[in-house]
PDB file of C-alpha atoms and ligand atoms in Angstrom:
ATOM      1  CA  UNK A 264     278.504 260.183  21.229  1.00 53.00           C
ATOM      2  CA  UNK A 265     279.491 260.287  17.425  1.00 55.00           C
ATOM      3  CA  UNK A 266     278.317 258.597  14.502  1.00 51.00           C
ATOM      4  CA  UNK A 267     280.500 256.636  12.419  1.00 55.00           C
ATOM      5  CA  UNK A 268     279.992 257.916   9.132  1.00 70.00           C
ATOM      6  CA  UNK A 269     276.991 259.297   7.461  1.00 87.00           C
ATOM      7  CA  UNK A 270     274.914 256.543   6.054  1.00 93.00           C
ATOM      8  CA  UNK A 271     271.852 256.168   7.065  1.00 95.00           C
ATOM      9  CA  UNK A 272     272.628 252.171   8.455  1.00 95.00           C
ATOM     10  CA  UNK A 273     275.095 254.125  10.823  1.00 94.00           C
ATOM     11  CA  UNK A 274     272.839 256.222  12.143  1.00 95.00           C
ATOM     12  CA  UNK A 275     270.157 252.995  12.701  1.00 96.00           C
ATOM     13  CA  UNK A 276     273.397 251.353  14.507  1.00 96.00           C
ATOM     14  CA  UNK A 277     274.300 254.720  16.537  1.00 96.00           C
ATOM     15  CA  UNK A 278     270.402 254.185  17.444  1.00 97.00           C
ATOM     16  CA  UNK A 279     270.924 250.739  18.753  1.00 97.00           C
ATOM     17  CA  UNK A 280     274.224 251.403  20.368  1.00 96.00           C
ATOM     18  CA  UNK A 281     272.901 254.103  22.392  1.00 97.00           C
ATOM     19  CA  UNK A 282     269.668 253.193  22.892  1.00 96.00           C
ATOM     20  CA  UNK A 283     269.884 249.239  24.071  1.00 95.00           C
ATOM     21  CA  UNK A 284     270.072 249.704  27.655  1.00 93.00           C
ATOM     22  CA  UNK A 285     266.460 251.523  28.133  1.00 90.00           C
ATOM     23  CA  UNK A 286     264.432 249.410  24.817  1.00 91.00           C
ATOM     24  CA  UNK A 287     264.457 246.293  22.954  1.00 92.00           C
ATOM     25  CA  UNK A 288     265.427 245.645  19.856  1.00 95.00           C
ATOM     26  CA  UNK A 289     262.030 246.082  18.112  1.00 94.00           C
ATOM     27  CA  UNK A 290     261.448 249.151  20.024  1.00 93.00           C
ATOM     28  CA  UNK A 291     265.199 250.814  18.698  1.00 96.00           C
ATOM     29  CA  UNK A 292     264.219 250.095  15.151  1.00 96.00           C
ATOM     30  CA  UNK A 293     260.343 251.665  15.157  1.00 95.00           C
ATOM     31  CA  UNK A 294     261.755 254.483  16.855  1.00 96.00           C
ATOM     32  CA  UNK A 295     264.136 255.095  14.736  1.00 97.00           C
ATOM     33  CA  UNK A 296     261.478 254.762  11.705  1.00 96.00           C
ATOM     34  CA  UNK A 297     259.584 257.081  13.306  1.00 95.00           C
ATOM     35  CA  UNK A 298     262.063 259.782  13.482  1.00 96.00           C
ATOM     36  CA  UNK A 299     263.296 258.889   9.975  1.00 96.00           C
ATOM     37  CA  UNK A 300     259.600 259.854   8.741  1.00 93.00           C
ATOM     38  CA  UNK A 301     259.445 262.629  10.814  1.00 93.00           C
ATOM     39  CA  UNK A 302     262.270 264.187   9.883  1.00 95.00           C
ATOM     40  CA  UNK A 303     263.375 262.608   6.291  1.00 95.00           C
ATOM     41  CA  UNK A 304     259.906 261.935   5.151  1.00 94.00           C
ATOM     42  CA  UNK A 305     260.280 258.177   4.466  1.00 95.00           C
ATOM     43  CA  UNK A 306     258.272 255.287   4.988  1.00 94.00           C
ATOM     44  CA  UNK A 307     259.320 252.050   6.559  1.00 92.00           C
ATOM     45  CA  UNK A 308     260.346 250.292   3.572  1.00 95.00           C
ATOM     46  CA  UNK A 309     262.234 253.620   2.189  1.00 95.00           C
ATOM     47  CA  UNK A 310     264.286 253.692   5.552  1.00 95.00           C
ATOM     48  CA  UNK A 311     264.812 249.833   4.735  1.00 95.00           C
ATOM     49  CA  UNK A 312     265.739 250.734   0.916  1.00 96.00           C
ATOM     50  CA  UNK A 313     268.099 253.347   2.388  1.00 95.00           C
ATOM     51  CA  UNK A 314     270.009 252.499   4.883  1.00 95.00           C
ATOM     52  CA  UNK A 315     272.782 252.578   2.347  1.00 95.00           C
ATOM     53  CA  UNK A 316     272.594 255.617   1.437  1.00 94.00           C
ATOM     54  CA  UNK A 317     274.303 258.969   2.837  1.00 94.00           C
ATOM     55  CA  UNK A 318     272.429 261.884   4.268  1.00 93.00           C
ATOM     56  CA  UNK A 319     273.132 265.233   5.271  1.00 93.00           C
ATOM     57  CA  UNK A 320     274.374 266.662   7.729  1.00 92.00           C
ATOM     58  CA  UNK A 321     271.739 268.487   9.070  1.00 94.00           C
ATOM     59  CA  UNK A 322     269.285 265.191   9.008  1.00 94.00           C
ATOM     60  CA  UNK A 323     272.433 263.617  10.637  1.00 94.00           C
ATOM     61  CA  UNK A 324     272.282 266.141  13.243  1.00 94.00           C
ATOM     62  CA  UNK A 325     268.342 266.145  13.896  1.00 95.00           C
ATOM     63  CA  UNK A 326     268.676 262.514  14.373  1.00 96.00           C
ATOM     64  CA  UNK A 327     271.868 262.518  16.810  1.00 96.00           C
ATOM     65  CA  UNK A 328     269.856 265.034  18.942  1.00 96.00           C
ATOM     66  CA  UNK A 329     266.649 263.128  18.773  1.00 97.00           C
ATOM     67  CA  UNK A 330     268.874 259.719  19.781  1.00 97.00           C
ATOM     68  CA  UNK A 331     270.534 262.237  22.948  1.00 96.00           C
ATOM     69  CA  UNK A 332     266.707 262.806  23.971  1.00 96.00           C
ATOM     70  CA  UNK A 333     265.699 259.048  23.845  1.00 96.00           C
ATOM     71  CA  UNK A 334     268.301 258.447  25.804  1.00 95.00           C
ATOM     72  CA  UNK A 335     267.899 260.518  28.589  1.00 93.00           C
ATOM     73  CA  UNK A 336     264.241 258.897  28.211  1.00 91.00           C
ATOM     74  CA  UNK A 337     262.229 261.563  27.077  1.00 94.00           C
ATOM     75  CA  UNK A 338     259.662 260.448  25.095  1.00 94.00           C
ATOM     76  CA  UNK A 339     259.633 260.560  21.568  1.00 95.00           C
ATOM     77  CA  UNK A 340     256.045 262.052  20.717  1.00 95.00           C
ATOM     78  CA  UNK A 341     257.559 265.142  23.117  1.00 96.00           C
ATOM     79  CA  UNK A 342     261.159 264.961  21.070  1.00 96.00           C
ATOM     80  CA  UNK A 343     259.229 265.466  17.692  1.00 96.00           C
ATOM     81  CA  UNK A 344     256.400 267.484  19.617  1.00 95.00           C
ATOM     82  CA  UNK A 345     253.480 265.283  18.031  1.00 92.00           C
ATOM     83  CA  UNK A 346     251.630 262.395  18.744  1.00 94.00           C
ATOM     84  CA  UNK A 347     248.996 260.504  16.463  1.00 93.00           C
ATOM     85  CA  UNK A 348     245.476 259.671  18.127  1.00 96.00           C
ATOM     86  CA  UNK A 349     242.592 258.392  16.204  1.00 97.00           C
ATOM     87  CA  UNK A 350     244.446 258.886  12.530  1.00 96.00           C
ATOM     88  CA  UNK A 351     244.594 262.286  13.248  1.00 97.00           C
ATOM     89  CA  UNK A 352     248.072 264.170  14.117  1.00 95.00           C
ATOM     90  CA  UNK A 353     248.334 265.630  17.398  1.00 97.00           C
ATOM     91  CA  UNK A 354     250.689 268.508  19.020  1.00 97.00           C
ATOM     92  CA  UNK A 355     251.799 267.532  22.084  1.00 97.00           C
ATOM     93  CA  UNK A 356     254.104 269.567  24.731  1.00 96.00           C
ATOM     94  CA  UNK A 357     255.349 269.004  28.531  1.00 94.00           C
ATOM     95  CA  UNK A 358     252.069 270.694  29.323  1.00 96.00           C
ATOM     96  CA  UNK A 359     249.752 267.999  28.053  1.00 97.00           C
ATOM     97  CA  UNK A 360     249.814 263.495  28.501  1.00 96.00           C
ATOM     98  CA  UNK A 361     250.960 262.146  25.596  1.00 96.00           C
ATOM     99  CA  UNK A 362     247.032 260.539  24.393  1.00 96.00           C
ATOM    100  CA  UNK A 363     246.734 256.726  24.876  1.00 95.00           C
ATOM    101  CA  UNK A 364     245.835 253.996  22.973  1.00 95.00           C
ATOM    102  CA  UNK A 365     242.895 252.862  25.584  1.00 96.00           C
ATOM    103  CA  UNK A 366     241.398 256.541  25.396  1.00 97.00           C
ATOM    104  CA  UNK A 367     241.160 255.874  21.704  1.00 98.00           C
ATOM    105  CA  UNK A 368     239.786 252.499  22.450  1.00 98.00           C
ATOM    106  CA  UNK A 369     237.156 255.084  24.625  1.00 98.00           C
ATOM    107  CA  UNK A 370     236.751 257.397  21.427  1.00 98.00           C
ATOM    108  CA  UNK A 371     236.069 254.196  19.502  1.00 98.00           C
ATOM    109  CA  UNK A 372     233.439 253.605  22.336  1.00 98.00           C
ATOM    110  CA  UNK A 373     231.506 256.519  22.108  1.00 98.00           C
ATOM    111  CA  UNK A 374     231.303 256.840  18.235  1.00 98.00           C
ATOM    112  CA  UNK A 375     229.845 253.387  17.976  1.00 98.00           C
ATOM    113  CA  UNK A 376     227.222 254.152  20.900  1.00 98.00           C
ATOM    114  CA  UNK A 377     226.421 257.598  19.968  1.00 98.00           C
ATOM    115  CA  UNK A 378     225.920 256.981  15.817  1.00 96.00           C
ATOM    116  CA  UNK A 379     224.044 260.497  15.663  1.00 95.00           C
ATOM    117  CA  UNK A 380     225.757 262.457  18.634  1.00 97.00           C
ATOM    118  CA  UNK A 381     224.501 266.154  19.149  1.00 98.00           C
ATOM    119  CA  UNK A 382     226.655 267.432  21.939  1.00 98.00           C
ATOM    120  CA  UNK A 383     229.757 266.691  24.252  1.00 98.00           C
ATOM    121  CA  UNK A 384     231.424 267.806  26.972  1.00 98.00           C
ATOM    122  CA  UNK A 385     235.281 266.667  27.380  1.00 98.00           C
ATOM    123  CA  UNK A 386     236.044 267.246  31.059  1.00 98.00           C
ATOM    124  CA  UNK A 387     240.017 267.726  31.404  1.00 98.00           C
ATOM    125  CA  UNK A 388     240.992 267.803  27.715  1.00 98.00           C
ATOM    126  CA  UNK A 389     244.774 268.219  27.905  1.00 98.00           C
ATOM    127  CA  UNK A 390     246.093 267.770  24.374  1.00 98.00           C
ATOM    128  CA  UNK A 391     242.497 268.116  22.883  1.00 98.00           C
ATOM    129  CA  UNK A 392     242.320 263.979  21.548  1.00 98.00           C
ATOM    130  CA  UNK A 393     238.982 262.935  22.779  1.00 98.00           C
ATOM    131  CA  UNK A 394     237.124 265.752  21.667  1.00 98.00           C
ATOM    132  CA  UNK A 395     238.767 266.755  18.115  1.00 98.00           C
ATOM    133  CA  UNK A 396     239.133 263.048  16.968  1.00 98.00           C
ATOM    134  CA  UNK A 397     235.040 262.768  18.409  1.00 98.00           C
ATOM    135  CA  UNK A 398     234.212 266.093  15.979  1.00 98.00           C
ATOM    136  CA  UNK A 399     236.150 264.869  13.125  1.00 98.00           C
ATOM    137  CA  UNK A 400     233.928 261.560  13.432  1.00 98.00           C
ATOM    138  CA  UNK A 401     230.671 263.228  13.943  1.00 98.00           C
ATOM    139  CA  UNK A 402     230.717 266.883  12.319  1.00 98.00           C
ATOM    140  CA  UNK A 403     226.997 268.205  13.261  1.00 97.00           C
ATOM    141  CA  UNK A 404     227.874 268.084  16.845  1.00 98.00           C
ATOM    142  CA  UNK A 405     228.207 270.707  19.259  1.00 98.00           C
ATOM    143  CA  UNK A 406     231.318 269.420  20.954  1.00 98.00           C
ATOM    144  CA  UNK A 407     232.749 271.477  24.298  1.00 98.00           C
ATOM    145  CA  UNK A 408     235.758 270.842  26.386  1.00 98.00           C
ATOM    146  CA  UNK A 409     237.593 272.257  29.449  1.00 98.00           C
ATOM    147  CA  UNK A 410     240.747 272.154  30.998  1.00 97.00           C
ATOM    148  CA  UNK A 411     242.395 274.075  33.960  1.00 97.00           C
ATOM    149  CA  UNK A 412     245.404 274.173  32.737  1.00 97.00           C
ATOM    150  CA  UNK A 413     246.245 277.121  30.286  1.00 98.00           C
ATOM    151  CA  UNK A 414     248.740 276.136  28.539  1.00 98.00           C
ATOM    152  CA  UNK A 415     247.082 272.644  28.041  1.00 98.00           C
ATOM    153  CA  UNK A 416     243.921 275.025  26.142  1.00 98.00           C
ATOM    154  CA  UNK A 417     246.519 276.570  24.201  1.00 98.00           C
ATOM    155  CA  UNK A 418     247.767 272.925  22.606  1.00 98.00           C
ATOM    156  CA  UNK A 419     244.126 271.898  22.260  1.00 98.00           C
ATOM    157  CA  UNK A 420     243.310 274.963  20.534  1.00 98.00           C
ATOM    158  CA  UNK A 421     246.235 274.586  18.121  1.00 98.00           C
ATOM    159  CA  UNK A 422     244.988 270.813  17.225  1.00 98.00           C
ATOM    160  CA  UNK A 423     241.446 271.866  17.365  1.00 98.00           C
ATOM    161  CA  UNK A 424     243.056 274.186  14.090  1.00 98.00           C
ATOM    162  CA  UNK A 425     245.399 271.896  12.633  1.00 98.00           C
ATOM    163  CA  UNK A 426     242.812 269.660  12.613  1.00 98.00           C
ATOM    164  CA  UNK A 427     240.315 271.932  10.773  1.00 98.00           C
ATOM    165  CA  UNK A 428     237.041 271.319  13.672  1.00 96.00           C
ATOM    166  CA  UNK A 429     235.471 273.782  15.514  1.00 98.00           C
ATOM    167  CA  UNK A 430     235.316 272.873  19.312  1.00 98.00           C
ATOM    168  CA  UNK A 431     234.377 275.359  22.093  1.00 98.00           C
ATOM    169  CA  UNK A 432     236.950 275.401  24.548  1.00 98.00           C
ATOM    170  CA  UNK A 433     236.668 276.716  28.191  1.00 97.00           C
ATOM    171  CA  UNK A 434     239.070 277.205  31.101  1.00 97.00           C
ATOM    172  CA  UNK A 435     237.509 275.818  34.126  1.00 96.00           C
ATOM    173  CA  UNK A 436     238.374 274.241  37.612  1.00 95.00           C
ATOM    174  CA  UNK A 437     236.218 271.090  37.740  1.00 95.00           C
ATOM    175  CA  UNK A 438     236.605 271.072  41.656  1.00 94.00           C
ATOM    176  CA  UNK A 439     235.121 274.104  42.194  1.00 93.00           C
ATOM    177  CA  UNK A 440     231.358 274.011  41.377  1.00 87.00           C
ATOM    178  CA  UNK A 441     230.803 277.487  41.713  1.00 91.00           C
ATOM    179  CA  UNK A 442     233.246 278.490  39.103  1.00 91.00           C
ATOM    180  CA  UNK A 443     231.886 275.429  36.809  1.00 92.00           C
ATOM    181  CA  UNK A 444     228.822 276.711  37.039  1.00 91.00           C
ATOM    182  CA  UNK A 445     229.762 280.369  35.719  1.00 93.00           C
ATOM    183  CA  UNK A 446     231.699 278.681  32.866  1.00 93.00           C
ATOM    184  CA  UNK A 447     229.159 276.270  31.686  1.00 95.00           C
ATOM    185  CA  UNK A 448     225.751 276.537  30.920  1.00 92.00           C
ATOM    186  CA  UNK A 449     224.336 274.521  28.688  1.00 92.00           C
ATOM    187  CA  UNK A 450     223.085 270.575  28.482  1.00 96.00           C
ATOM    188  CA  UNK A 451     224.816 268.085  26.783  1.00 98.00           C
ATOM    189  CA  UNK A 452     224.206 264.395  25.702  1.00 98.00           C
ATOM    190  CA  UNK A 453     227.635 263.029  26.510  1.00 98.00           C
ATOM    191  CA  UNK A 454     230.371 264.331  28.974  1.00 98.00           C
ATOM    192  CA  UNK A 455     233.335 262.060  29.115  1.00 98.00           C
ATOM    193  CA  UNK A 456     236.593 262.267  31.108  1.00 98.00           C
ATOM    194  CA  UNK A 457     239.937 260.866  31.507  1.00 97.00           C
ATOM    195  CA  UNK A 458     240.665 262.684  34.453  1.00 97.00           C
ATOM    196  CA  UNK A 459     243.893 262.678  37.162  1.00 94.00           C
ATOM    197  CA  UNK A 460     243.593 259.480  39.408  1.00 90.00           C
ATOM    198  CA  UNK A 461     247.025 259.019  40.880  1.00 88.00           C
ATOM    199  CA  UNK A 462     247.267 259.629  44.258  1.00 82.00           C
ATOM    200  CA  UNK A 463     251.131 261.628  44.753  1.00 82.00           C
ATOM    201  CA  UNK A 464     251.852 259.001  47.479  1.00 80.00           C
ATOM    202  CA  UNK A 465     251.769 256.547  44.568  1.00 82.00           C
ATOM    203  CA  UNK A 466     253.927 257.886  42.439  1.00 82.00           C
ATOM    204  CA  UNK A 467     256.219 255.369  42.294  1.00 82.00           C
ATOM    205  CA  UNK A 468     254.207 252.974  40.610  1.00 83.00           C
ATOM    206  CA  UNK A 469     254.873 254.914  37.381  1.00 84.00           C
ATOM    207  CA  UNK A 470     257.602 254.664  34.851  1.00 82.00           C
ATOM    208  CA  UNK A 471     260.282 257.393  35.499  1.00 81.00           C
ATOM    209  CA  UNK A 472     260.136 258.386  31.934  1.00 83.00           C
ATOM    210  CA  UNK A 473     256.031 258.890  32.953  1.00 88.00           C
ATOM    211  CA  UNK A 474     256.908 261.127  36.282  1.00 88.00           C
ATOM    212  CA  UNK A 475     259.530 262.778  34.818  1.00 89.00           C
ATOM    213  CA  UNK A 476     258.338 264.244  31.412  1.00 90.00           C
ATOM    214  CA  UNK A 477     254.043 264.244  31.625  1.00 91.00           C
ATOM    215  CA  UNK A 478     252.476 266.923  33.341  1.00 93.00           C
ATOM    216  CA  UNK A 479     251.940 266.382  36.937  1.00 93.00           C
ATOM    217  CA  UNK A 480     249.005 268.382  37.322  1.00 92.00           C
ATOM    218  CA  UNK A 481     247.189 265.854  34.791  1.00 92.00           C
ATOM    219  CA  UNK A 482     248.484 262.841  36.361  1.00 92.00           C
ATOM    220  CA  UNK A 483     248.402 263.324  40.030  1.00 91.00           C
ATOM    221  CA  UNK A 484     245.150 263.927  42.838  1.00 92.00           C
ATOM    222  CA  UNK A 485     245.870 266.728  45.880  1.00 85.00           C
ATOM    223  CA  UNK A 486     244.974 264.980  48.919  1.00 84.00           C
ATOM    224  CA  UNK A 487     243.283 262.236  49.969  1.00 85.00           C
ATOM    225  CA  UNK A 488     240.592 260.972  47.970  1.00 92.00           C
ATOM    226  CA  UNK A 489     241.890 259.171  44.039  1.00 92.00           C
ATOM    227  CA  UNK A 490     238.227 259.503  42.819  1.00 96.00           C
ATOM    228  CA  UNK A 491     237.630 263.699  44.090  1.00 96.00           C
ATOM    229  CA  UNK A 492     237.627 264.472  39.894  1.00 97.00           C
ATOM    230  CA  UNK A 493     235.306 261.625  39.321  1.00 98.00           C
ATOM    231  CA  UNK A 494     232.539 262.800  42.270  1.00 97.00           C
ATOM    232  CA  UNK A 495     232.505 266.288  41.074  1.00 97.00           C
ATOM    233  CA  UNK A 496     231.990 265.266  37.130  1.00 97.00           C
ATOM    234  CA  UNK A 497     229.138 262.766  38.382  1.00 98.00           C
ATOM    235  CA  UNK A 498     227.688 265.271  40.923  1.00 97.00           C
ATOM    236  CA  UNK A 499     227.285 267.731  37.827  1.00 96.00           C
ATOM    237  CA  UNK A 500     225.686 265.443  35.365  1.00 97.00           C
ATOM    238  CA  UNK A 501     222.462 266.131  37.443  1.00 95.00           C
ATOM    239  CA  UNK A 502     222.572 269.400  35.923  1.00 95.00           C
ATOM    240  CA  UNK A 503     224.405 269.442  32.430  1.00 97.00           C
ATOM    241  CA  UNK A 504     223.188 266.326  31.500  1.00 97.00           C
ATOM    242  CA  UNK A 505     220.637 265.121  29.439  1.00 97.00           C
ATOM    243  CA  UNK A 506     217.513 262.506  30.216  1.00 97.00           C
ATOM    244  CA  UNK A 507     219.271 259.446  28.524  1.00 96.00           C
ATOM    245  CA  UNK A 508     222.202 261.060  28.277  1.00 98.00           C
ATOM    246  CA  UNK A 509     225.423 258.939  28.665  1.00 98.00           C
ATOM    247  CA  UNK A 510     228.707 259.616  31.085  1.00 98.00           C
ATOM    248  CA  UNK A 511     231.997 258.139  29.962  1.00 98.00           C
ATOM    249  CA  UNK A 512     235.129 257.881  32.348  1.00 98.00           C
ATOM    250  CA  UNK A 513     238.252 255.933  31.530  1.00 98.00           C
ATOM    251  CA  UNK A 514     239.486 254.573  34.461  1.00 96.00           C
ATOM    252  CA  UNK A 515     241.715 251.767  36.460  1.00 91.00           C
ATOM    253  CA  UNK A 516     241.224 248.832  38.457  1.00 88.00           C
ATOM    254  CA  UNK A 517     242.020 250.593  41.885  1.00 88.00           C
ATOM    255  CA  UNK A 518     239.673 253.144  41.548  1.00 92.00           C
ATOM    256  CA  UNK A 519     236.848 251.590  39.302  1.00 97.00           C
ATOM    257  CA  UNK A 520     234.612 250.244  41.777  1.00 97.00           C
ATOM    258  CA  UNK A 521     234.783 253.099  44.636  1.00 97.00           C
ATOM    259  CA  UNK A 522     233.456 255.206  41.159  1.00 98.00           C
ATOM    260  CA  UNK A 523     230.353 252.862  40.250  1.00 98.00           C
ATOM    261  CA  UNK A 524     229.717 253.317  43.743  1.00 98.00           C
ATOM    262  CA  UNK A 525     229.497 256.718  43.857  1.00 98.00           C
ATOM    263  CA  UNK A 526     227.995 256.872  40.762  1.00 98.00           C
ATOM    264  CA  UNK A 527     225.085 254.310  41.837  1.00 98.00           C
ATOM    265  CA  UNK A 528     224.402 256.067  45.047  1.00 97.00           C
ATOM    266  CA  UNK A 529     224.373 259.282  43.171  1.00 97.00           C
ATOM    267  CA  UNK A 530     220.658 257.635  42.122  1.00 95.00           C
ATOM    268  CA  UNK A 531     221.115 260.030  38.681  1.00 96.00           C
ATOM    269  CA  UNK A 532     221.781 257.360  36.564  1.00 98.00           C
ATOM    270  CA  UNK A 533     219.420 253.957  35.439  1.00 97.00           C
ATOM    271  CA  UNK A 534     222.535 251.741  34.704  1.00 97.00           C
ATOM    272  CA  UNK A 535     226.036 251.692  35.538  1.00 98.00           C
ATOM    273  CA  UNK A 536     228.678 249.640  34.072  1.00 98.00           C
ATOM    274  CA  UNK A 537     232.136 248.943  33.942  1.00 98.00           C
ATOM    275  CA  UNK A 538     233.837 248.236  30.755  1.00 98.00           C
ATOM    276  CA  UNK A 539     237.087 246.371  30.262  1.00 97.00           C
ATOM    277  CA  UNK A 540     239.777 247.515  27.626  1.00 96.00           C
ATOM    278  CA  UNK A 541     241.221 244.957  24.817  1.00 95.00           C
ATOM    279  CA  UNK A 542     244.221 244.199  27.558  1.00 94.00           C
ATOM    280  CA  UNK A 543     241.122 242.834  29.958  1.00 95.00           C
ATOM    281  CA  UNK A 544     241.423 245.447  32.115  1.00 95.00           C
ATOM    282  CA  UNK A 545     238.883 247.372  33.704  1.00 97.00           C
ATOM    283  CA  UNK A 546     239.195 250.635  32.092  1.00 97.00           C
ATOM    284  CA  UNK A 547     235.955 252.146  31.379  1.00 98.00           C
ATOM    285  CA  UNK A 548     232.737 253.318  33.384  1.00 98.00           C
ATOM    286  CA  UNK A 549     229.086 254.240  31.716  1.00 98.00           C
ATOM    287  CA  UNK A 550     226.459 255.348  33.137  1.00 98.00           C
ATOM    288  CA  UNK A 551     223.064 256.111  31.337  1.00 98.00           C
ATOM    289  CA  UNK A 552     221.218 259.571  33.333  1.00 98.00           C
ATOM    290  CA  UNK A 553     217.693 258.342  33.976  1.00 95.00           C
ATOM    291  CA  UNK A 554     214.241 260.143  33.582  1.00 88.00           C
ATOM    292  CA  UNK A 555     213.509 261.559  36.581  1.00 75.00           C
ATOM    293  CA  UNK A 556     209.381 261.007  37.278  1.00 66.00           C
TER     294      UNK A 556
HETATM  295  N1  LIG B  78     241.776 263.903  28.017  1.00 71.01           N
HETATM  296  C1  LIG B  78     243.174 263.873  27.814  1.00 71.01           C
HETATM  297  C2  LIG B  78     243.609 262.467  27.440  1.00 71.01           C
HETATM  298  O1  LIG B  78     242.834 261.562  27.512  1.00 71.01           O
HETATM  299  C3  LIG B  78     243.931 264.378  29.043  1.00 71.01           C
HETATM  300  C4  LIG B  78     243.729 263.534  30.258  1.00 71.01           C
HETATM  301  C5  LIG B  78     244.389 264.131  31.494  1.00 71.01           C
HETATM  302  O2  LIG B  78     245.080 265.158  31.392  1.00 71.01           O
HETATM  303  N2  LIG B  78     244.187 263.520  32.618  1.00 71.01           N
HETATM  304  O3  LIG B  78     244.703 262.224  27.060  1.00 71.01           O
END
C-alpha cells in the first residue's frame, strides 16, 4: 500500500482506495474524520479546510497503519483504543464489546425513570458504559458493578478514573450463586444487565468483524440454554433487590419472551414489560420487584 504524496486529500483517497470493498462511501469518509480528530485534532470542517494541505510524516504514518487495520476489519474504536458512550470517552480493548448505541438508548432509559436514583448494580460491566455514564448523570448514587472477566475490571476501572466517578467494582461469576453471594451484600434499587445471549452454535449470524475482534466470553452462552445469565440475575433480585425496585435487561427478539417468562413465573416482580428500541425492535425488559405481604 503507499500513499501518493503527503496531502492530506491523498491520504482521504488512500482511505477510499483501500477501504471500498468492506464500507460505503459515507462510511470511508466518517472514518477517516474520525481518525483525523483522533490523531490530528481536527474537526470535520478542518479535515474539509485541509485536505490541501501537507502533513507529516509521522501523522502520515499513524493514518496508513490505522487504514491497514480497517482493512483487515478491525474495528476502529479498538484501532484508536476508545469508544464514545453517553458523551463521555470510553477505553476500550479486545477484552471488552465495543458499547452500543441501544445500551445508551437503555442508559437514557433508566435516567429518565429513576430521576433521584440511590443505588445500582451493573451485572457484566465489560468496558464500564452503563454504570460510569449512569454516575456521571446521577452523582449521589451508590453505583456497583461486576464483571468476571479481569481484564474487562481493569478497563472499567481505568474509565471509572478517566471519567472522574467513583464506582465500586467487584469480580464475580454471576452463574455461581454461592460465589455471588460472598461478593455482594448489599440491596440495591436498580440492577441492570446487558449480558451474553448468543448461543456458540449461532455464531454465524454475526458479522466476522463482530466474531473476530469482541470478546467471546461477553458475546457467547456455554451450553444449552441463551437466557442461563438472565435466570440467575432474576433469581437474585429476590435478594439484592429492593421493594419497588426496578430490573433492566437489554435484550433481543429470540430470547425476549422465554425472559418475561421466566421473569413472570419468578412471581418477584408486579409488572413485566418489554420495551422496543428506536429501530422497533424488542430490545429491552423491566420488571418492577413487588411488596411481598
Ligand atoms: N455492559 C457492557 C455493555 O453493555 C458489556 C456487555 C457484555 O459484555 N455482554 O456494553
Amino acid at each position: 500500500m503507499q500513499v501518493a504524496s503527503n496531502k492530506l486529500k491523498d491520504s482521504l483517497s488512500f482511505f477510499y482506495n483501500q477501504l471500498s470493498t468492506i464500507y460505503d462511501v459515507s462510511e470511508i469518509k466518517a472514518l477517516f474524520e474520525t481518525a483525523c480528530h483522533y490523531y490530528l485534532n481536527y474537526n470535520k470542517t478542518q479535515v474539509t479546510s485541509h485536505l490541501n494541505n501537507n502533513i507529516n510524516q509521522s501523522d502520515l504514518l499513524k493514518l496508513y497503519n490505522c487504514c491497514k487495520n480497517l482493512k483487515k476489519n478491525i474495528p476502529i474504536q479498538y484501532i484508536l483504543k476508545h469508544a464514545w458512550f453517553y458523551n463521555l470517552q470510553f477505553m476500550v480493548d479486545a477484552s471488552v464489546l465495543i458499547p452500543r448505541p441501544e445500551t445508551e438508548e437503555l442508559v437514557d432509559l433508566i435516567l429518565k425513570e429513576n430521576a433521584s436514583l440511590t443505588s445500582l448494580l451493573d451485572i457484566g460491566t465489560g468496558s464500564g458504559c452503563i454504570p460510569i455514564s449512569i454516575k456521571k448523570n446521577r452523582p449521589a448514587a451508590d453505583v456497583f458493578a461486576c464483571d468476571i472477566s479481569n481484564s474487562a475490571l481493569k478497563v472499567a476501572t481505568k474509565n471509572a478514573i478517566q471519567n472522574n466517578c467513583t464506582i465500586h467494582f467487584f469480580k464475580t461469576d454471576i452463574l455461581n450463586p454461592t460465589n455471588f453471594n460472598t461478593t455482594f451484600t448489599q440491596k440495591v434499587n436498580v440492577i441492570v444487565s446487558n449480558p451474553p445471549y448468543i448461543k456458540i452454535n449461532e455464531k454465524n449470524t454475526l458479522h466476522k468483524n463482530v466474531i473476530d475482534n469482541e470478546p467471546h466470553l461477553a458475546l457467547f452462552v456455554e451450553g444449552n440454554d441463551p437466557i442461563i445469565f438472565y435466570k440467575k440475575i432474576i433469581d437474585i433480585c429476590k435478594t439484592y433487590l429492593n421493594t419497588n425496585g426496578i430490573l433492566y435487561f437489554e435484550l433481543n427478539n429470540l430470547t425476549a419472551n422465554d425472559v418475561k417468562s421466566y421473569a413472570e413465573k419468578s412471581k418477584e416482580f408486579s409488572t413485566v414489560v418489554l420495551l422496543k428500541d428506536i429501530n422497533t425492535n424488542i430490545r429491552f425488559l423491566k420488571a418492577t420487584k413487588k411488596q411481598h405481604v
